[in-house]
Amino acid sequence: MSERGRVILLHGGLLAVLLALNWVLPDYHRGNLARIMVLAVYAMGYNLLFGYTGLLSLGHALFFAAGMYGLALPMQHLGLSVAPAFLAALAAGAAAGLGVGLLALRTTGVAFMIVTLMFAQAGYLTILLAGAWTRGDEGFTIPQAARRIAGIDLTQPAARYAAAWALFAVALAALLWIVRHRTGRVLVAIRENEDRARLLGYDTHGFKLLATVLSATYSAAGGAAFALLFGYAGASFATVQYSILPLLWVLLGGAGTVIGPFVGTLFMFYLIDWAADVTPAYMLLAGLALILLTLFLPLGIMGLVRRRLGWLP
Amino acid sequence: MEFGPHLMLALIEGAVLSAVLALMAAGLSLVFGVMRVVNVAHGEFYMLGAVIAWFVAAGTGGGPAPAFVAALVIAPLAVGTLAALADGLILKRIAYDPERTIVATIGLLYILQQATLMTFGPEARPVAPPFNMRIALPWLARGDEGWGLVWPWGLSVTTYKLFVIAAAAVVLVLVRRGLTHTRAGLLMRATQIDRETAQAFGIPVGRVYALTFGLGAGLAALAGVLIVPVQQAHYLMGGDALLLSIIVVIIGGLGSLAGTIAAAVLIGMSEGIISVFFSPTLAKIVATLLVAFVLVFRPQGLFGQRPR
Amino acid sequence: MTGLILPKPKPLSRRAALKTLGAGGAAAVSLPLWARYTNAQSSEPIRIGFQKHATGIGAAYGNWYDRTSTAAVKAINDAGGINGRPVELVTEDDATDPARGAEVVEKFATQSNCDVAFGTLFSHVVIGSAPRAGELKIPYFVVSEGHHVASGMLNRWTVQPGITDVKSQVQAMAPFVAQNLGKKVTMMIPDFAFGYDHRDYFSAAIQAQGGPAPTIIAVPPTETSFTRYFPQIPMDTEVLYHVMVGPAVLTFVKELGEFFGGSRPAMFGFIDSLEAVDLASPGLEFLDGTYFWEGNPRYAQANQTEFDKNFRAAVGVDANGASVSDPADVSTYAHMFGCWETLYVIKAGMEAAGYAGPADRAKLIEAVEAMTTMPASNEHPQGDKLFNGRTHQVFGHQYISKVEGGKLVLQHTSSIEDTLYPDEVDYTTQPL
């Protein structure tokens, strides 16, 4: 089979399996998987910047929150319905990505990490300052009645799962297309050796900015979907913790692979879920697991798989 | 309170914060500079210093002063040893790869936090300072008979806070002398300048790293012991401290101890001063963005060298 | 002829009857616990999902909420359970995080087969979890003190029947403060939702008492050093109203003492600042002579009811509000009664509704909405309660105490009327 065929079979197959699970899974796991798919979109966005372009940001919670509030605030205060609010969220994410990118991309390495961290912190504090609209750290709920699209009630388990799956499928397909075509290859070239890419005539700054904007838009899509499907927007999603989580998911799942982020998110979620059942000190187990994984599985799960299957994008 | 005394009070409080921050950041700067890794668990070493100080104080009889002295010795040693162990067991094995180090130290963070929660508990617990006298401070003001000293209501400082500032200064001077006048310091600086050449010269880089990591953690723990009579020991206290010290180290510039100290003073003081003028949350936003913009337009920090 | 097919019933002599009864009774007493419930609708336990703040910023409360809930469940089971069925607590940690809280509610509803969910304290976690409870149609009994339930922000499945909310607490304080301490107030509040609630409700209430608008000093919740905020306190302040919460509170009080030295204005605080903290801690001497709101008086008072005595004995707390096994382990006495009373409300609701299983969850909500007065009793040791079925919020007495000689001494008990405010929502008009 051609490489293209294998890629489509693997990713299409994953999507098909996930779709089928909507009818197979018990309620608890179906709810979990919906959440995981939405968070995986966030992770995929992060991976685009980190795994493919080689830029480690510690401030992606800003983009996630931009999407979350970009959807929730218009719905709450302007009475917007779901579809236009979702578009507003994507626009908010892209705008934030552009703003941060124009400034932060003047730095590299550790300075880039800190600058992105600072912007995210400022974003979090701004959410608190604007408490009159955002209700600060308490957050606010989106009424169940408002969370419908085209007459479908997104708060019902099957519809919620289907919506999460639809977003995930579109995000996965788009990411696959990006990385397998010219843009993706240039990003990888920049990751490997930026000077050489520039010498070859590529506008590396332009491509890095593009990657930042795309990454931010993906993250915003994840944030908006999270608010929509679970009915809550709050400042806790803009804290440093939510910037570190996608890094963790991507590193575990395999940076620079398309499926890696999903695998990482799935793995971490169930690791904590399993550990919480075993002991109240589950974060201890999670911490231990992280150390063991980075000692013995540094490429991440899919990264290891890619060693065997070289065609894995 | 009048503006002048208010500002003075803010400066004094800022100085205390700067002192503790400088210690923590010096530890981080050493680790950053020599080993080139981000230790996300650095804040937890600070927290452990405070928590161990509480355990020592609770276990030692004879009053707060001997307990405090004991804690000053025991906590940094214990935490430094723990850190050196972590370095040998984990960091060495992943060859100090920056990304894997971040993941590993995140794991270490979770473990340390949870272990503290399970043993120390979720409450914030105080430790009595070895001494604490309130000193009212005078202010120069024009009265009916010309200039004279007045004692504005509320303008004061405590002897312990002055001690913290002095102690931090002393320790930092000792660290600098240690780096410049001892053999171990020489090895550390050589490794920082060029690791490969240092290895070629027969310097045991592995052991230098372990020593550096332990020393960095020890400094953080010392900061924790110094601050715990002012604040309380709490298992989540490491988070904010970590954020601030990372900022200080980056602003001050990698590998420059003087820069780190200058940045600590700048950031510690500015937080206090800005809050005199603005609402605190707004002040924090301004301070955060200021840091970001300094880095954007001067990425090597205030005192660091441009990367070659 | 019939005697060959059906044995003729022997006439029951009185002696035989008594013997049978006696044997049956003896057998019943010697039955194991589970068998005592065999005449119930089913012997399946009633599962109450307890959403506990075991880690994160709420962990100190979570600890005591757990102890109180466990004691309440034991007391309920010793008395025969609910509708004859034993009660089982299913505990999950929500890490004081809204996203995790929602996941835990989901787990209760879909995985652990819980009948109801209960126990959340921190407002942001309640607000983050309530939507899921509403979608999954599982009764969600929160013990939060937040005004969010009564504000109409949540849904008909979320109820707060065991603890009063901050709006009613704050409102009830203003008359006492204005009459006894002063009307020129400076408020030091944490710069987040909890602080804003105090700021908004108390400002309105004190101005209704004829006082000027208070000076507000908002401090970031993660602040660790407070001295630089104190200069903003106006020199002519009569009352300093403080509601700082979080691990830095002891620093706050200590630095306040260092700032004011010998002369300070009257001070009024909320015991939230010092829950689980020993009043004898170093630095707190400064609080002597100051006043505190208490949800439930920590120290046993001269007029202690027998209900409070029984409550303390059941939970394992002494007359100083600390653990009987460790006097240094001070409880969150002003809040944890909420868990006890809420569990008894769940019991009363299930019995009134004839609750048999998850199909009756809607009936349970309606039964709770129908409740009104709850007199002080072993089930309600904090005091009388008045439940508002439309707003899903309970109202009760508020206590004001003064720190004297290292203990809190009750000065004033507000009437329930003092704490009432107009309805902001009617959940009963919403579909279940």
Short mmCIF file of N, CA and C in Angstrom, two decimals, chain B residues 53-158:
data_model
loop_
_atom_site.label_atom_id
_atom_site.label_comp_id
_atom_site.label_asym_id
_atom_site.label_seq_id
_atom_site.Cartn_x
_atom_site.Cartn_y
_atom_site.Cartn_z
N ALA B 53 11.68 23.35 58.39
CA ALA B 53 11.88 24.28 59.51
C ALA B 53 10.79 24.09 60.54
N TRP B 54 9.56 23.88 60.07
CA TRP B 54 8.46 23.68 61.02
C TRP B 54 8.66 22.39 61.81
N PHE B 55 9.05 21.32 61.09
CA PHE B 55 9.26 20.03 61.77
C PHE B 55 10.37 20.15 62.80
N VAL B 56 11.45 20.84 62.42
CA VAL B 56 12.56 21.01 63.36
C VAL B 56 12.10 21.79 64.58
N ALA B 57 11.35 22.90 64.32
CA ALA B 57 10.88 23.72 65.44
C ALA B 57 9.94 22.93 66.33
N ALA B 58 9.09 22.09 65.72
CA ALA B 58 8.14 21.31 66.52
C ALA B 58 8.86 20.24 67.32
N GLY B 59 9.97 19.74 66.78
CA GLY B 59 10.66 18.64 67.45
C GLY B 59 11.72 19.10 68.44
N THR B 60 12.12 20.37 68.35
CA THR B 60 13.19 20.85 69.24
C THR B 60 12.60 21.62 70.39
N GLY B 61 13.03 21.34 71.56
CA GLY B 61 12.59 22.14 72.70
C GLY B 61 13.47 23.37 72.82
N GLY B 62 13.36 24.10 73.90
CA GLY B 62 14.32 25.15 74.19
C GLY B 62 14.04 26.49 73.54
N GLY B 63 12.84 26.68 73.04
CA GLY B 63 12.52 28.03 72.57
C GLY B 63 12.74 28.21 71.09
N PRO B 64 12.22 29.29 70.57
CA PRO B 64 12.26 29.48 69.11
C PRO B 64 13.67 29.76 68.58
N ALA B 65 14.53 30.40 69.36
CA ALA B 65 15.83 30.77 68.80
C ALA B 65 16.70 29.56 68.46
N PRO B 66 16.94 28.63 69.42
CA PRO B 66 17.74 27.45 69.04
C PRO B 66 17.09 26.63 67.94
N ALA B 67 15.76 26.54 67.98
CA ALA B 67 15.07 25.77 66.94
C ALA B 67 15.33 26.38 65.58
N PHE B 68 15.33 27.71 65.53
CA PHE B 68 15.52 28.39 64.26
C PHE B 68 16.93 28.15 63.74
N VAL B 69 17.89 28.26 64.64
CA VAL B 69 19.28 28.03 64.22
C VAL B 69 19.44 26.62 63.70
N ALA B 70 18.84 25.68 64.42
CA ALA B 70 18.92 24.29 63.97
C ALA B 70 18.31 24.15 62.58
N ALA B 71 17.15 24.79 62.39
CA ALA B 71 16.49 24.69 61.10
C ALA B 71 17.35 25.29 59.99
N LEU B 72 18.02 26.38 60.30
CA LEU B 72 18.87 27.04 59.31
C LEU B 72 19.96 26.11 58.80
N VAL B 73 20.39 25.22 59.68
CA VAL B 73 21.45 24.29 59.28
C VAL B 73 20.85 23.05 58.64
N ILE B 74 19.83 22.49 59.30
CA ILE B 74 19.31 21.19 58.87
C ILE B 74 18.60 21.26 57.53
N ALA B 75 17.70 22.25 57.39
CA ALA B 75 16.84 22.26 56.20
C ALA B 75 17.63 22.35 54.90
N PRO B 76 18.53 23.33 54.74
CA PRO B 76 19.26 23.39 53.46
C PRO B 76 20.07 22.12 53.19
N LEU B 77 20.67 21.56 54.26
CA LEU B 77 21.45 20.34 54.05
C LEU B 77 20.57 19.20 53.57
N ALA B 78 19.42 19.05 54.26
CA ALA B 78 18.52 17.94 53.89
C ALA B 78 18.02 18.10 52.46
N VAL B 79 17.57 19.32 52.15
CA VAL B 79 17.00 19.54 50.81
C VAL B 79 18.09 19.43 49.75
N GLY B 80 19.29 19.95 50.06
CA GLY B 80 20.38 19.85 49.10
C GLY B 80 20.73 18.41 48.80
N THR B 81 20.74 17.60 49.84
CA THR B 81 21.05 16.18 49.64
C THR B 81 19.99 15.52 48.78
N LEU B 82 18.72 15.82 49.09
CA LEU B 82 17.63 15.25 48.31
C LEU B 82 17.79 15.63 46.84
N ALA B 83 18.14 16.90 46.61
CA ALA B 83 18.29 17.36 45.23
C ALA B 83 19.44 16.65 44.53
N ALA B 84 20.56 16.51 45.23
CA ALA B 84 21.69 15.83 44.61
C ALA B 84 21.33 14.39 44.24
N LEU B 85 20.54 13.77 45.10
CA LEU B 85 20.05 12.41 44.81
C LEU B 85 19.21 12.39 43.55
N ALA B 86 18.29 13.37 43.47
CA ALA B 86 17.41 13.44 42.30
C ALA B 86 18.24 13.63 41.04
N ASP B 87 19.29 14.45 41.17
CA ASP B 87 20.15 14.68 40.02
C ASP B 87 20.79 13.38 39.56
N GLY B 88 21.35 12.63 40.53
CA GLY B 88 22.03 11.41 40.16
C GLY B 88 21.10 10.35 39.60
N LEU B 89 19.92 10.23 40.25
CA LEU B 89 19.02 9.16 39.85
C LEU B 89 18.29 9.45 38.55
N ILE B 90 17.94 10.72 38.36
CA ILE B 90 17.05 11.03 37.24
C ILE B 90 17.73 11.87 36.17
N LEU B 91 18.20 13.05 36.59
CA LEU B 91 18.64 13.99 35.59
C LEU B 91 19.85 13.51 34.82
N LYS B 92 20.74 12.84 35.52
CA LYS B 92 21.94 12.35 34.83
C LYS B 92 21.54 11.35 33.76
N ARG B 93 20.54 10.51 34.09
CA ARG B 93 20.17 9.45 33.16
C ARG B 93 19.49 9.98 31.92
N ILE B 94 18.89 11.18 32.00
CA ILE B 94 18.30 11.70 30.79
C ILE B 94 19.24 12.71 30.14
N ALA B 95 20.49 12.69 30.57
CA ALA B 95 21.54 13.49 29.95
C ALA B 95 21.20 14.97 29.92
N TYR B 96 20.41 15.42 30.89
CA TYR B 96 20.09 16.84 31.03
C TYR B 96 19.45 17.42 29.78
N ASP B 97 18.74 16.56 29.05
CA ASP B 97 17.99 17.05 27.89
C ASP B 97 16.93 18.04 28.39
N PRO B 98 16.87 19.26 27.84
CA PRO B 98 16.00 20.31 28.42
C PRO B 98 14.53 19.91 28.53
N GLU B 99 13.98 19.29 27.46
CA GLU B 99 12.56 18.98 27.54
C GLU B 99 12.27 17.85 28.50
N ARG B 100 13.13 16.82 28.46
CA ARG B 100 12.90 15.70 29.37
C ARG B 100 13.09 16.14 30.81
N THR B 101 13.99 17.10 31.01
CA THR B 101 14.18 17.60 32.37
C THR B 101 12.92 18.29 32.85
N ILE B 102 12.27 19.03 31.97
CA ILE B 102 11.03 19.70 32.38
C ILE B 102 10.01 18.65 32.82
N VAL B 103 9.83 17.62 32.02
CA VAL B 103 8.85 16.59 32.39
C VAL B 103 9.24 15.93 33.69
N ALA B 104 10.53 15.57 33.81
CA ALA B 104 10.96 14.88 35.02
C ALA B 104 10.78 15.76 36.25
N THR B 105 11.12 17.04 36.13
CA THR B 105 10.97 17.90 37.31
C THR B 105 9.50 18.20 37.60
N ILE B 106 8.64 18.17 36.58
CA ILE B 106 7.20 18.27 36.86
C ILE B 106 6.77 17.07 37.68
N GLY B 107 7.25 15.90 37.28
CA GLY B 107 6.93 14.70 38.06
C GLY B 107 7.44 14.82 39.49
N LEU B 108 8.64 15.34 39.63
CA LEU B 108 9.22 15.53 40.97
C LEU B 108 8.37 16.51 41.78
N LEU B 109 7.88 17.55 41.12
CA LEU B 109 7.02 18.53 41.77
C LEU B 109 5.80 17.86 42.36
N TYR B 110 5.12 17.04 41.53
CA TYR B 110 3.92 16.35 42.01
C TYR B 110 4.24 15.48 43.21
N ILE B 111 5.36 14.74 43.10
CA ILE B 111 5.71 13.83 44.19
C ILE B 111 5.98 14.60 45.48
N LEU B 112 6.78 15.67 45.38
CA LEU B 112 7.12 16.43 46.59
C LEU B 112 5.88 17.06 47.21
N GLN B 113 5.01 17.63 46.36
CA GLN B 113 3.80 18.27 46.88
C GLN B 113 2.92 17.27 47.59
N GLN B 114 2.69 16.14 46.94
CA GLN B 114 1.79 15.15 47.51
C GLN B 114 2.37 14.55 48.78
N ALA B 115 3.68 14.29 48.77
CA ALA B 115 4.30 13.73 49.97
C ALA B 115 4.17 14.70 51.13
N THR B 116 4.35 15.99 50.85
CA THR B 116 4.19 16.99 51.90
C THR B 116 2.76 17.04 52.40
N LEU B 117 1.81 16.96 51.47
CA LEU B 117 0.40 16.97 51.86
C LEU B 117 0.10 15.81 52.79
N MET B 118 0.67 14.65 52.48
CA MET B 118 0.37 13.46 53.27
C MET B 118 1.03 13.49 54.64
N THR B 119 2.19 14.13 54.76
CA THR B 119 2.88 14.12 56.05
C THR B 119 2.60 15.40 56.84
N PHE B 120 2.71 16.54 56.20
CA PHE B 120 2.59 17.82 56.88
C PHE B 120 1.14 18.25 56.98
N GLY B 121 0.34 17.90 55.98
CA GLY B 121 -1.08 18.24 56.02
C GLY B 121 -1.41 19.45 55.16
N PRO B 122 -2.68 19.74 55.01
CA PRO B 122 -3.09 20.81 54.10
C PRO B 122 -3.10 22.21 54.73
N GLU B 123 -2.94 22.32 56.05
CA GLU B 123 -3.07 23.64 56.67
C GLU B 123 -1.77 24.42 56.52
N ALA B 124 -1.89 25.75 56.70
CA ALA B 124 -0.71 26.60 56.78
C ALA B 124 -0.31 26.65 58.25
N ARG B 125 0.95 26.41 58.53
CA ARG B 125 1.37 26.38 59.94
C ARG B 125 2.48 27.40 60.18
N PRO B 126 2.39 28.14 61.27
CA PRO B 126 3.39 29.17 61.55
C PRO B 126 4.60 28.61 62.31
N VAL B 127 5.69 29.35 62.18
CA VAL B 127 6.89 29.05 62.98
C VAL B 127 7.26 30.34 63.69
N ALA B 128 7.54 30.26 64.97
CA ALA B 128 7.84 31.48 65.71
C ALA B 128 9.21 32.00 65.30
N PRO B 129 9.35 33.32 65.11
CA PRO B 129 10.67 33.87 64.78
C PRO B 129 11.57 33.83 66.01
N PRO B 130 12.87 33.78 65.81
CA PRO B 130 13.78 33.73 66.97
C PRO B 130 13.73 35.00 67.80
N PHE B 131 13.44 36.10 67.16
CA PHE B 131 13.26 37.37 67.87
C PHE B 131 12.40 38.25 66.99
N ASN B 132 11.64 39.14 67.56
CA ASN B 132 10.78 39.98 66.73
C ASN B 132 10.33 41.20 67.51
N MET B 133 11.04 42.29 67.32
CA MET B 133 10.65 43.52 68.01
C MET B 133 10.21 44.53 67.00
N ARG B 134 9.19 45.27 67.35
CA ARG B 134 8.70 46.27 66.43
C ARG B 134 9.47 47.56 66.65
N ILE B 135 9.96 48.13 65.53
CA ILE B 135 10.69 49.39 65.63
C ILE B 135 9.91 50.44 64.87
N ALA B 136 9.49 51.49 65.57
CA ALA B 136 8.81 52.57 64.87
C ALA B 136 9.86 53.39 64.13
N LEU B 137 9.55 53.77 62.92
CA LEU B 137 10.52 54.49 62.11
C LEU B 137 10.17 55.97 62.02
N PRO B 138 11.15 56.80 62.03
CA PRO B 138 10.87 58.24 61.94
C PRO B 138 10.80 58.69 60.49
N TRP B 139 10.19 59.82 60.32
CA TRP B 139 10.11 60.41 59.00
C TRP B 139 10.37 61.89 59.13
N LEU B 140 11.06 62.41 58.14
CA LEU B 140 11.39 63.83 58.18
C LEU B 140 10.20 64.63 57.67
N ALA B 141 9.70 65.54 58.49
CA ALA B 141 8.54 66.31 58.03
C ALA B 141 8.67 67.74 58.52
N ARG B 142 8.05 68.60 57.80
CA ARG B 142 8.10 70.01 58.20
C ARG B 142 6.95 70.28 59.17
N GLY B 143 7.32 70.69 60.36
CA GLY B 143 6.29 71.03 61.35
C GLY B 143 6.23 72.53 61.53
N ASP B 144 5.69 72.98 62.68
CA ASP B 144 5.59 74.42 62.92
C ASP B 144 6.95 75.05 63.11
N GLU B 145 7.90 74.29 63.65
CA GLU B 145 9.22 74.88 63.93
C GLU B 145 10.24 74.49 62.89
N GLY B 146 9.79 74.16 61.68
CA GLY B 146 10.77 73.76 60.66
C GLY B 146 10.87 72.25 60.57
N TRP B 147 11.94 71.77 59.95
CA TRP B 147 12.08 70.33 59.74
C TRP B 147 12.37 69.62 61.05
N GLY B 148 11.76 68.45 61.21
CA GLY B 148 12.01 67.63 62.40
C GLY B 148 11.57 66.21 62.15
N LEU B 149 11.91 65.34 63.08
CA LEU B 149 11.53 63.94 62.94
C LEU B 149 10.14 63.69 63.54
N VAL B 150 9.31 62.99 62.81
CA VAL B 150 8.04 62.55 63.36
C VAL B 150 7.96 61.03 63.23
N TRP B 151 7.07 60.46 64.01
CA TRP B 151 6.87 59.01 63.95
C TRP B 151 5.45 58.74 63.44
N PRO B 152 5.28 58.62 62.09
CA PRO B 152 3.94 58.43 61.56
C PRO B 152 3.33 57.12 62.04
N TRP B 153 2.02 57.18 62.25
CA TRP B 153 1.27 56.02 62.68
C TRP B 153 1.45 54.88 61.69
N GLY B 154 1.92 53.77 62.17
CA GLY B 154 2.01 52.61 61.30
C GLY B 154 3.34 52.46 60.58
N LEU B 155 4.20 53.48 60.59
CA LEU B 155 5.47 53.31 59.88
C LEU B 155 6.44 52.58 60.80
N SER B 156 6.68 51.34 60.51
CA SER B 156 7.53 50.55 61.40
C SER B 156 8.12 49.40 60.62
N VAL B 157 9.07 48.76 61.25
CA VAL B 157 9.63 47.54 60.70
C VAL B 157 9.93 46.64 61.88
N THR B 158 10.14 45.37 61.65
CA THR B 158 10.46 44.51 62.77
C THR B 158 11.92 44.08 62.67
#
